Coordinates of C-alpha atoms in Angstrom, one line a residue:
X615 CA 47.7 -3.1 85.0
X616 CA 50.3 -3.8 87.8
X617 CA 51.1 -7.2 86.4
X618 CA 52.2 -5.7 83.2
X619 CA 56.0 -5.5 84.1
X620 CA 57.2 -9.0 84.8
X621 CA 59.9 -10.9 84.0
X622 CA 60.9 -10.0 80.6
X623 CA 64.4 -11.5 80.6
X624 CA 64.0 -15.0 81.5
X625 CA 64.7 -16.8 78.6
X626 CA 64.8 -20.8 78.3
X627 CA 63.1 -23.7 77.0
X628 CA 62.7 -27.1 78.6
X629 CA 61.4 -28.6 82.2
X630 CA 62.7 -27.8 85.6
X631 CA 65.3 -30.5 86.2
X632 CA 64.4 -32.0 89.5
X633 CA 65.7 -35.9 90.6
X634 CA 63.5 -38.7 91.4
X635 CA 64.4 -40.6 94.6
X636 CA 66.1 -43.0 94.3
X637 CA 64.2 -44.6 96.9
X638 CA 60.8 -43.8 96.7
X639 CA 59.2 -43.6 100.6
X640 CA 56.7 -46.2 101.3
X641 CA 54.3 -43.7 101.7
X642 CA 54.6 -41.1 99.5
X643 CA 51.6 -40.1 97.4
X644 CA 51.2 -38.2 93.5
X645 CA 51.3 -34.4 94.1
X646 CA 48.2 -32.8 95.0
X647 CA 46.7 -36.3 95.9
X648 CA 44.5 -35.9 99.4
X649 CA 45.1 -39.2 102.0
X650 CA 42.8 -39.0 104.5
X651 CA 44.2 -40.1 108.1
X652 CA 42.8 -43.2 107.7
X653 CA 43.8 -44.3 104.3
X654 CA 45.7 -47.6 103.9
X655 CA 48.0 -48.7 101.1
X656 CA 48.7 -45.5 99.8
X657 CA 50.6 -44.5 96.2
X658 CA 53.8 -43.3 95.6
X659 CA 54.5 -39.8 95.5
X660 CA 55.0 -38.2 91.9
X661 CA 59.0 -36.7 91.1
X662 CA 58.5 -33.3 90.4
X663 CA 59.0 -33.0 86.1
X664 CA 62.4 -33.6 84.6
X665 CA 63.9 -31.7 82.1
X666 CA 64.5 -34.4 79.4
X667 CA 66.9 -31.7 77.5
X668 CA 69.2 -31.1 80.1
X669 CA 71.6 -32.2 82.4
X670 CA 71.1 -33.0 86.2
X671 CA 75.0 -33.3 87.1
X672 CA 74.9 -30.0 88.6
X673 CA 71.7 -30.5 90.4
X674 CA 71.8 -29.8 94.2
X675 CA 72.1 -32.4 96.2
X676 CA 69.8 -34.1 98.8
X677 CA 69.0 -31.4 101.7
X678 CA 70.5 -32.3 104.6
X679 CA 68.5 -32.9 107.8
X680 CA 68.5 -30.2 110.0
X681 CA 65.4 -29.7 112.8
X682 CA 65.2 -26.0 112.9
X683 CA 61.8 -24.3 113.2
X684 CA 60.8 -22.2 110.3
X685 CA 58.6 -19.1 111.6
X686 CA 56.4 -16.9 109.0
X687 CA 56.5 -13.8 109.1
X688 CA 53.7 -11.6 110.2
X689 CA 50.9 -13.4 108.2
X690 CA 48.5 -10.3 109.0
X691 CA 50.8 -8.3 107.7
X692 CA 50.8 -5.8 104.6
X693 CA 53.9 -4.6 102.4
X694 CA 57.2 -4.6 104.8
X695 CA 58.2 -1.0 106.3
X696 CA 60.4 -0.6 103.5
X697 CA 57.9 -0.8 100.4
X698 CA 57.8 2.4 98.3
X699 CA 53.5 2.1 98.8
X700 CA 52.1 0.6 101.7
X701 CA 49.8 -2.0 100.4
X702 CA 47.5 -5.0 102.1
X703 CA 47.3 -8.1 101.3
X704 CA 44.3 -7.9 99.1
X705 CA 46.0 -5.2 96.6
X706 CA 49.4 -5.7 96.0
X707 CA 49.5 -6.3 92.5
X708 CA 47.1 -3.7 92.2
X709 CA 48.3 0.1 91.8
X710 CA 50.8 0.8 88.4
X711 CA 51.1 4.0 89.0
X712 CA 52.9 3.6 92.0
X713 CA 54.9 0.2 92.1
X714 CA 55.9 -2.5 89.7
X715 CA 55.1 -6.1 89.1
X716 CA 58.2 -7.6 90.5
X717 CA 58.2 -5.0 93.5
X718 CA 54.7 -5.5 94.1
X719 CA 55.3 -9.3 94.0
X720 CA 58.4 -8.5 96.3
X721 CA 56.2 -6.6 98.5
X722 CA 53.5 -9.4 99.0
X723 CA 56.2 -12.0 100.2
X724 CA 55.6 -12.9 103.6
X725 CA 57.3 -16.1 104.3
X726 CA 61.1 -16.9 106.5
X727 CA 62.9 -17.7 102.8
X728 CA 65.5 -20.1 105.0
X729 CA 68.3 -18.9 102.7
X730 CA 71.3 -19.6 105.9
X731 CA 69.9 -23.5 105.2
X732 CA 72.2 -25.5 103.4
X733 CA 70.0 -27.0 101.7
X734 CA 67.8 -23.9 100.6
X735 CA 71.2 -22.3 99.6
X736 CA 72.3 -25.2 97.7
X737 CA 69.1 -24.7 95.4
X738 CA 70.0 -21.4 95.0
X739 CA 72.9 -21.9 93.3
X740 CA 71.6 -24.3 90.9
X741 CA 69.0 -22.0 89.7
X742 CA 71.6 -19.0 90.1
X743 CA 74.0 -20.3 87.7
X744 CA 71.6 -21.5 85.0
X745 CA 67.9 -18.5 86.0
X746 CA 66.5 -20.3 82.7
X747 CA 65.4 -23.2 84.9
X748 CA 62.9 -20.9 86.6
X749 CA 60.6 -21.1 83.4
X750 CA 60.4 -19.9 79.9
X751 CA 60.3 -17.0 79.1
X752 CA 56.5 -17.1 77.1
X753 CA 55.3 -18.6 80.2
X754 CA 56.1 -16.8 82.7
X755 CA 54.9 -13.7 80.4
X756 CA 51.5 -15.3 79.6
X757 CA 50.6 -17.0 83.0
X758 CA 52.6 -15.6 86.4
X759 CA 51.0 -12.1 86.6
X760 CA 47.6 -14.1 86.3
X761 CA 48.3 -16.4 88.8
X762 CA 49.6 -13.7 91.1
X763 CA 46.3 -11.7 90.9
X764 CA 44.8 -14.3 92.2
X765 CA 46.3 -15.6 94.9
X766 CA 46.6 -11.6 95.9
X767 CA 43.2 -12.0 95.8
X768 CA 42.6 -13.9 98.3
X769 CA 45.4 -12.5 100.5
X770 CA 47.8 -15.4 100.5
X771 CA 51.6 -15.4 100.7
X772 CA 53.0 -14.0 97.2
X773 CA 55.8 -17.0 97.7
X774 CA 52.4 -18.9 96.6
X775 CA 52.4 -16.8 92.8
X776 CA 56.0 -19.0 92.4
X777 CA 54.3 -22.7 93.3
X778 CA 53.7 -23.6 89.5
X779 CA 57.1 -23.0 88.7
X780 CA 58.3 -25.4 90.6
X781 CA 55.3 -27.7 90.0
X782 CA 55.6 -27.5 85.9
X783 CA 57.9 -24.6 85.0
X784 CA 54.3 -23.0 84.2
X785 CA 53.9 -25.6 81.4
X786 CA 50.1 -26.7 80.7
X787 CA 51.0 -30.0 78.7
X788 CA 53.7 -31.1 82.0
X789 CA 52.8 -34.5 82.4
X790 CA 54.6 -36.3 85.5
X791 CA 54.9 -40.5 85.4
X792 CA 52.2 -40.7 88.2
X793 CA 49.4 -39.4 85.8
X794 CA 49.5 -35.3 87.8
X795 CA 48.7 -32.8 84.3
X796 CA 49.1 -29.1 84.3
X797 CA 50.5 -26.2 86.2
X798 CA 49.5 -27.1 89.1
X799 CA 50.2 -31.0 88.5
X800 CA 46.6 -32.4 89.4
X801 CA 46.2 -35.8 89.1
X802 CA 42.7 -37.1 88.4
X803 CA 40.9 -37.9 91.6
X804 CA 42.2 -34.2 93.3
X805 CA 41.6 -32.3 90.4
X806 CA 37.9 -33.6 90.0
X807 CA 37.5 -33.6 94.1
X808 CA 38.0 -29.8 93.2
X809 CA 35.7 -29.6 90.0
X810 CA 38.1 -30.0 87.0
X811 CA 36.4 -32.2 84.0
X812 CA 38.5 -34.4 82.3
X813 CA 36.5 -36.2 79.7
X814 CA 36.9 -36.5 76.1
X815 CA 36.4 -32.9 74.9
X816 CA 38.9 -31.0 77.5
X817 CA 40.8 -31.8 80.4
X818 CA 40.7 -29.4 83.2
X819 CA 43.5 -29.6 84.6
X820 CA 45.2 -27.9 81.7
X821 CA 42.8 -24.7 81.8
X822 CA 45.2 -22.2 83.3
X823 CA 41.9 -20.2 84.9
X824 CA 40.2 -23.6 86.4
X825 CA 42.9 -25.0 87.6
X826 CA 44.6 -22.1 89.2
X827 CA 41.0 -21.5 91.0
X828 CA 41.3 -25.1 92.1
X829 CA 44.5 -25.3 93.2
X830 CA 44.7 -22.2 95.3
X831 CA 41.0 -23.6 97.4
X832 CA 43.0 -26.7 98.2
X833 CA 46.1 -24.7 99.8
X834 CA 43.5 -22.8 101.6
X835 CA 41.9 -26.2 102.7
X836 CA 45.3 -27.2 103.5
X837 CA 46.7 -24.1 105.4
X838 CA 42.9 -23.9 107.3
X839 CA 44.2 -27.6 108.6
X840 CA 47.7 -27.3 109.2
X841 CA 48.3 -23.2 110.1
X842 CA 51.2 -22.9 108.7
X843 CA 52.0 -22.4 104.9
X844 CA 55.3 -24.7 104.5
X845 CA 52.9 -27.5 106.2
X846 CA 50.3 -26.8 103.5
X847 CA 52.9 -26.9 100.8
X848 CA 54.4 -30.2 101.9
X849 CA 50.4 -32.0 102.2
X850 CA 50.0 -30.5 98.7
X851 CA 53.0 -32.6 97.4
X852 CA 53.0 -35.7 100.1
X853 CA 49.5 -36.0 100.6
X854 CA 47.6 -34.3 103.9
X855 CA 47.3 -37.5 105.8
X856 CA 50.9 -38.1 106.0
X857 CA 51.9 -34.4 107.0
X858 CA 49.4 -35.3 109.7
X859 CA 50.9 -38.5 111.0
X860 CA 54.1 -37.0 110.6
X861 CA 53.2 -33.9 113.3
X862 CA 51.5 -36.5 115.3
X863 CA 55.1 -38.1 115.8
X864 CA 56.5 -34.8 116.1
X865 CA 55.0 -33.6 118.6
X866 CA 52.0 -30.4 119.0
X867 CA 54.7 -27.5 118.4
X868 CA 56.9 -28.9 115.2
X869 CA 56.6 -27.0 112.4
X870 CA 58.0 -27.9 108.5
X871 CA 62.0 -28.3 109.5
X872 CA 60.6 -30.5 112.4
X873 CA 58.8 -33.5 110.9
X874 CA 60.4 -36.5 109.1
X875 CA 59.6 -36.1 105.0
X876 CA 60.4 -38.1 102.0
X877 CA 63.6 -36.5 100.1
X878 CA 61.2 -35.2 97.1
X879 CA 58.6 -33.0 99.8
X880 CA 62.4 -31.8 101.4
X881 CA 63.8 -30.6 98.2
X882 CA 59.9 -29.7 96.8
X883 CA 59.7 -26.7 99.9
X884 CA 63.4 -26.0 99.6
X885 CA 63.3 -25.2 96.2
X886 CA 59.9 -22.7 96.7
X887 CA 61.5 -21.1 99.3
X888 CA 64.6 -20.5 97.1
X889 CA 62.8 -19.1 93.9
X890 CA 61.2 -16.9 96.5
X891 CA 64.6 -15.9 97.6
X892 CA 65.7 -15.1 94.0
X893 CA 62.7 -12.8 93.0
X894 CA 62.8 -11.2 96.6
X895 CA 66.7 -9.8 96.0
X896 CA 67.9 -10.6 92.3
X897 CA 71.0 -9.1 92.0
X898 CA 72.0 -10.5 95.8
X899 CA 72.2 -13.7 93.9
X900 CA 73.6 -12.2 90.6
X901 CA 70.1 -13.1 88.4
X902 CA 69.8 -9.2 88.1
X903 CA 70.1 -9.4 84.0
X904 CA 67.8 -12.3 83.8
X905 CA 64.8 -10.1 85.5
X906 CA 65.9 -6.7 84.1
X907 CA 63.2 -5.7 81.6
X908 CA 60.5 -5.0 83.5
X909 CA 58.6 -2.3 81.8
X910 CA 57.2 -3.7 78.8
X911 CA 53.6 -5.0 78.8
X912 CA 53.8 -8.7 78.6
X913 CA 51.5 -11.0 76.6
X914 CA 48.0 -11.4 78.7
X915 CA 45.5 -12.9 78.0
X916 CA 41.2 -12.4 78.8
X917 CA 38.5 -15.1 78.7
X918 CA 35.5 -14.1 76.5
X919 CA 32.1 -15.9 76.4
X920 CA 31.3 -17.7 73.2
X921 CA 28.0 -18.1 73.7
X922 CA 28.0 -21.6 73.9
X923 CA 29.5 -24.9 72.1
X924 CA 31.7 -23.3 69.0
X925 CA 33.9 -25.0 66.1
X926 CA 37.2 -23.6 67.0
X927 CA 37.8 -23.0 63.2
X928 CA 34.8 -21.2 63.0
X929 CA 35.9 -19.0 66.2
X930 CA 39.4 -18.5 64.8
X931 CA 37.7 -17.3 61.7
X932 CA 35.7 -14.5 63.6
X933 CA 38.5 -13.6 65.8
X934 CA 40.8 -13.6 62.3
X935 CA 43.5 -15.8 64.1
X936 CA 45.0 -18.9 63.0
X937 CA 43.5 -22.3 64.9
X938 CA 46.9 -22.4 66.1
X939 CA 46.5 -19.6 68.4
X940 CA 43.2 -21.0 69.5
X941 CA 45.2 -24.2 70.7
X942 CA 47.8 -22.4 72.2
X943 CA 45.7 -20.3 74.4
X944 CA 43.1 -22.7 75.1
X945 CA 45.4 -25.9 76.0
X946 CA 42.7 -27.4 78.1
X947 CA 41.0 -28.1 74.8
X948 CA 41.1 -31.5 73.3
X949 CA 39.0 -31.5 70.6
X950 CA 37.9 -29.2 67.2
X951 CA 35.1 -27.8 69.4
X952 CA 34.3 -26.3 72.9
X953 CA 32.7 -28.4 75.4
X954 CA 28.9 -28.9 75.0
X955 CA 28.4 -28.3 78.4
X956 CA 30.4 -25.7 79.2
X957 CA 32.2 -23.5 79.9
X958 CA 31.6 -21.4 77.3
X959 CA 34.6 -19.3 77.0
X960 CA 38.1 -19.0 75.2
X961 CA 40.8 -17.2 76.1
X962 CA 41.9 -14.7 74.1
X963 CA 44.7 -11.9 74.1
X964 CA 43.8 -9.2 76.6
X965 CA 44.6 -6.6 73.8
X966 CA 41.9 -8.0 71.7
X967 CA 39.2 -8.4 74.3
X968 CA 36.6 -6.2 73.4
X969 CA 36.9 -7.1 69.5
X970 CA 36.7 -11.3 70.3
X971 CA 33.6 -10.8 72.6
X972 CA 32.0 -9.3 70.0
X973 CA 33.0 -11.6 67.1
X974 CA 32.1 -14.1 68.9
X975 CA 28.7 -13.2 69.8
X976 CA 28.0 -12.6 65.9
X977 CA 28.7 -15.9 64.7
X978 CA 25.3 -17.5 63.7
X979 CA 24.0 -20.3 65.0
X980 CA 23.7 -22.4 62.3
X981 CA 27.6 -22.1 61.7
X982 CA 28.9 -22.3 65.4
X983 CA 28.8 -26.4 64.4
X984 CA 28.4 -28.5 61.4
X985 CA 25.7 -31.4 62.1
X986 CA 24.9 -34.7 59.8
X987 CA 22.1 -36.6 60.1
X988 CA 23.4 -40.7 60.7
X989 CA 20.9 -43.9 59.6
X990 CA 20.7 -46.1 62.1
X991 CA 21.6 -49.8 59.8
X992 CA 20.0 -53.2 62.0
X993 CA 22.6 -53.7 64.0
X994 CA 24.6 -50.7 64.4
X995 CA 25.7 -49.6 68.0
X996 CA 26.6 -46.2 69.1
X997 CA 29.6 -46.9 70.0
X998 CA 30.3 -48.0 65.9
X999 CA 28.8 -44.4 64.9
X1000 CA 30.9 -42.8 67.3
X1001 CA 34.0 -44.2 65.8
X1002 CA 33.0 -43.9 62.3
X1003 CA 32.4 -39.9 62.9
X1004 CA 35.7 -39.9 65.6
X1005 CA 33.4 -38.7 68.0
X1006 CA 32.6 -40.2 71.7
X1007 CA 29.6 -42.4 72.7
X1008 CA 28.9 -38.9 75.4
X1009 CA 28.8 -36.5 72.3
X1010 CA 26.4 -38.5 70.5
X1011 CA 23.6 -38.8 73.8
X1012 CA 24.2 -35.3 74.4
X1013 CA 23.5 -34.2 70.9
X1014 CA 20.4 -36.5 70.7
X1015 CA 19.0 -36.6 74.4
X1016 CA 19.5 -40.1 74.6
X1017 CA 18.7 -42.2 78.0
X1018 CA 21.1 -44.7 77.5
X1019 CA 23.2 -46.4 74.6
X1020 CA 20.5 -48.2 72.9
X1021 CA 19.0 -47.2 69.4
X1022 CA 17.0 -48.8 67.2
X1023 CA 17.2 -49.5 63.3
X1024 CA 15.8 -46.4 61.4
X1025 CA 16.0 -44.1 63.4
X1026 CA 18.7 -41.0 62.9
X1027 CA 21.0 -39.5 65.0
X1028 CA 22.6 -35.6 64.5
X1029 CA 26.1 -35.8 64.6
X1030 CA 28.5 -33.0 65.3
X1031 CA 31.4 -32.9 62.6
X1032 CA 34.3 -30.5 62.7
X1033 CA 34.4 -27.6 60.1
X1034 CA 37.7 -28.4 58.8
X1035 CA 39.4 -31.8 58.4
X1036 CA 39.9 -33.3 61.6
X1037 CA 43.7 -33.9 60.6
X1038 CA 44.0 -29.9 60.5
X1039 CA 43.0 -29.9 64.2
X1040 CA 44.9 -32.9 65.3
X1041 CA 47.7 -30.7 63.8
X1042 CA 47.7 -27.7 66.4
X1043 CA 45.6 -29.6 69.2
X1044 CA 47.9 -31.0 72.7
X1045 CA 49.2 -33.3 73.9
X1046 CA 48.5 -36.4 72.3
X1047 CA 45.5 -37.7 74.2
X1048 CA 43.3 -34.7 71.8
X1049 CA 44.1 -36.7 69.0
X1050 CA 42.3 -39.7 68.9
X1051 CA 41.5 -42.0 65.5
X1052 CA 39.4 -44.1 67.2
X1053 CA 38.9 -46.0 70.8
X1054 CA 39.8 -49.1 72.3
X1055 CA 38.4 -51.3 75.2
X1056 CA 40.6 -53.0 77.3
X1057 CA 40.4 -56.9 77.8
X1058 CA 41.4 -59.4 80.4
X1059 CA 44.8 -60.2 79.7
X1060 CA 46.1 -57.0 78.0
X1061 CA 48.9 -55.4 78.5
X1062 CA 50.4 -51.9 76.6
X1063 CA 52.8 -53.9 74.7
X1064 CA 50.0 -56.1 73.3
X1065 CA 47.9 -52.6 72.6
X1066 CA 50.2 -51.3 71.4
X1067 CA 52.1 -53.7 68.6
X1068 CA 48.3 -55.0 67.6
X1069 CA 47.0 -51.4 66.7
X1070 CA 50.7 -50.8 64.8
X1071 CA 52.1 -48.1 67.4
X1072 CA 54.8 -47.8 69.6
X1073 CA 53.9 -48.0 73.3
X1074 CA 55.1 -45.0 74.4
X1075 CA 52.7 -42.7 71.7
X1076 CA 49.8 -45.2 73.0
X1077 CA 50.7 -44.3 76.8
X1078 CA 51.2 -40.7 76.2
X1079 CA 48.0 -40.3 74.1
X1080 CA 46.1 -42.0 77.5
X1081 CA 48.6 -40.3 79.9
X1082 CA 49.4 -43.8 81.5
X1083 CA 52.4 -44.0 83.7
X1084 CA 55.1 -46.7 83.3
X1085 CA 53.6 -48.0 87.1
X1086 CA 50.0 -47.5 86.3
X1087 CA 47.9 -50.6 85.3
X1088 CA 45.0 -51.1 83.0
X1089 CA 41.7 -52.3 84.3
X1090 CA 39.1 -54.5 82.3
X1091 CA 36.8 -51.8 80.2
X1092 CA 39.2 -49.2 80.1
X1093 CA 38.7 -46.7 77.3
X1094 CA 42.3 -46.1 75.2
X1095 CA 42.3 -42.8 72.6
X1096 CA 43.6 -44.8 69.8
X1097 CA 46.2 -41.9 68.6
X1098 CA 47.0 -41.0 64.7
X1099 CA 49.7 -42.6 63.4

């Protein structure tokens, strides 16, 4: 497999360090978030993730303004005259025999990389002097070469394979103030404008494979609009309707360099087009050793079909892993189980492929979940059963076909239980909002602090179990994922 030879020696831990403004524009809207021309009273933009572990003194500083057209380079075109294979678009991660990850990655660049900017250079340096901020290590092994095949799928810039990088540091669980989750930092309205679930049993945006899928057809929907890639890249971060508004003032020929963005867009681009810099030409910028080891297979992974809703326990048991590894590969998952409704697939590692598909498939149906049958007691709601089982209102309709919420005394209801102790779940499953010990409905008048000190948990564990900014603000009704102590 061409991908097989990436980035071996990139080692690091932590988030990509990356300032707030200080001064947030008016404007500005979460990452990924679509503003249509017309939209009034929009939100403020999302700062790309912070590295909480380190140090942002020798961060670059703001870019500098400087109105210069940026021009791509040949967009039809395949691999540059000096490729060691002449490739198209379409297959250039595609041939091992004949050229490398990295080289074939080189090779699909396409994109003016801006490095005589000042303010492209200056991100070069940063990154140059510490190459662990690209990503770590285990990520960039597990998740770049799969991203990469498909966004050479589709014959788009390679520049495009480096976006989650700079988005998450290729982190699943990266969770930005403004509520954006995943690689690709979708916040809720864009990811499920693009067909990601988030409900109680997975959240979407986390799915490596659903979210790269999503996040690639809105740069497409963004490049169709703007015809220019650095354009689509800055309506992916500031929002579509702005980038509009902002050529409008431009005038019809201004490209990126041209228009008037917030700081965070500026530096968002600059810092793309300097990790694209860095893997075009490592050892121009003295990263050579850090990207080195290239000929080693690195961890991959395949998605298998389970055949429907499965215990996780009961998978890892066929596939003779540890639930652990289920979690780890699967980080989409919430809960002990799949989603009833699909998909039904895991990820598994590629080596093991044709071994998981099988074990999976074999795993009766009367053990791929454990059911009990529930009384229903004269006044007993659903919503009661559901917490008494640590299950949702939704899973207990589904399991039982029901029209709406409302049972009746004496009747019974099937409800799916985990295999092991939920605790043993809770243990392996992220982030915080898959661990829920019950649920709680907001009120008029409540506030997180209130929540929070009533249910005997610190605020932040309560916000970070319902992925609620420090800006956000709870409506009457809200559901809260009451987390374990």
């Amino acid at each position: 497999m061409a991908l097989c030879a990436l980035i071996l020696g990139v080692a690091g831990c932590g988030t990509l360090t990356v300032e707030a403004p200080a001064d947030v524009h008016a404007e500005s809207a979460p990452i990924g978030e679509p503003v249509p021309d017309n939209t009034r009273g929009e939100a403020r933009a999302d700062a790309m993730p912070v590295d909480e572990a380190s140090t942002t003194t020798d961060a670059p500083a703001a870019p500098t303004s400087d109105p210069q057209l940026v021009e791509t380079v040949g967009s039809s075109s395949g691999a540059p005259e000096s490729a060691p294979v002449e490739l198209d678009d379409s297959t250039a991660f595609q041939e091992p025999a004949t050229i490398g990850f990295l080289e074939g990655l080189q090779d699909s660049f396409r994109l003016d990389h801006s490095v005589d900017r000042k303010s492209v250079a200056r991100e070069i340096a940063w990154v140059s002097r510490r190459p662990d901020r690209l990503a770590r290590r285990d990520r960039l092994l597990e998740y770049l070469p799969y991203v990469c095949e498909k966004v050479a799928d589709r014959g788009m810039p390679g520049e495009i394979c480096l976006l989650p990088i700079v988005e998450s540091r290729l982190d699943p669980f990266a969770f930005s103030p403004g509520g954006a989750v995943g690689i690709w930092q979708f916040i809720p309205a864009t990811a499920r404008r693009f067909g990601l679930k988030i409900d109680w049993w997975v959240d979407e945006r986390r799915d490596v494979v659903l979210a790269t899928d999503a996040a690639l057809d809105y740069l497409e929907e963004l490049h169709d609009r703007f015809g220019d890639w650095l354009l689509a890249l800055a309506g992916y971060n500031w929002g579509e309707g702005r980038v509009s508004r902002a050529l409008r003032r431009a005038g019809p020929d201004a490209g990126f360099f041209d228009i008037k963005v917030p700081r965070e867009t500026s530096r968002y681009v600059d810092r793309l087009l300097a990790y694209s810099a860095i893997f075009a030409d490592p050892a121009k910028f003295g990263v050579e050793h850090a990207l080195s080891d290239l000929a080693a297979t690195p961890l991959a992974f395949a998605v298998v079909e389970t055949g429907g809703q499965v215990d996780l326990a009961r998978a890892a048991e066929a596939l003779g892993c540890d639930l652990d590894e289920i979690y780890r590969r699967n980080p989409a998952l919430n809960r002990w189980a799949t989603h009833p409704k699909g998909p039904h697939r895991l990820l598994v590692s590629a080596a093991s492929e044709s071994t998981a598909a099988k074990a999976l498939a074999e795993i009766p149906e009367k053990d791929r979940l454990t059911w009990e049958r529930h009384l229903v007691v004269e006044g007993e709601t659903l919503s009661e059963i559901a917490l008494a089982y640590r299950s949702s209102v939704e899973t207990l309709r589904h399991a039982n076909r029901l029209p709406s919420t409302l049972i009746r005394a004496g009747d019974y209801l099937l409800v799916p239980t985990s295999h092991r102790p939920l605790e043993q779940y809770a243990r392996y499953s992220r982030p915080a909002a898959g661990r829920s010990a019950g649920v709680y409905v907001v009120k008029a008048g409540d506030t997180i602090w209130d929540i929070a000190r009533a249910l005997g948990l610190k605020r932040r564990a309560l916000m970070a179990a319902n992925q609620i900014g420090p800006k956000d603000i709870l409506r009457i009704g809200q559901r809260l994922s009451i987390p374990f102590p």
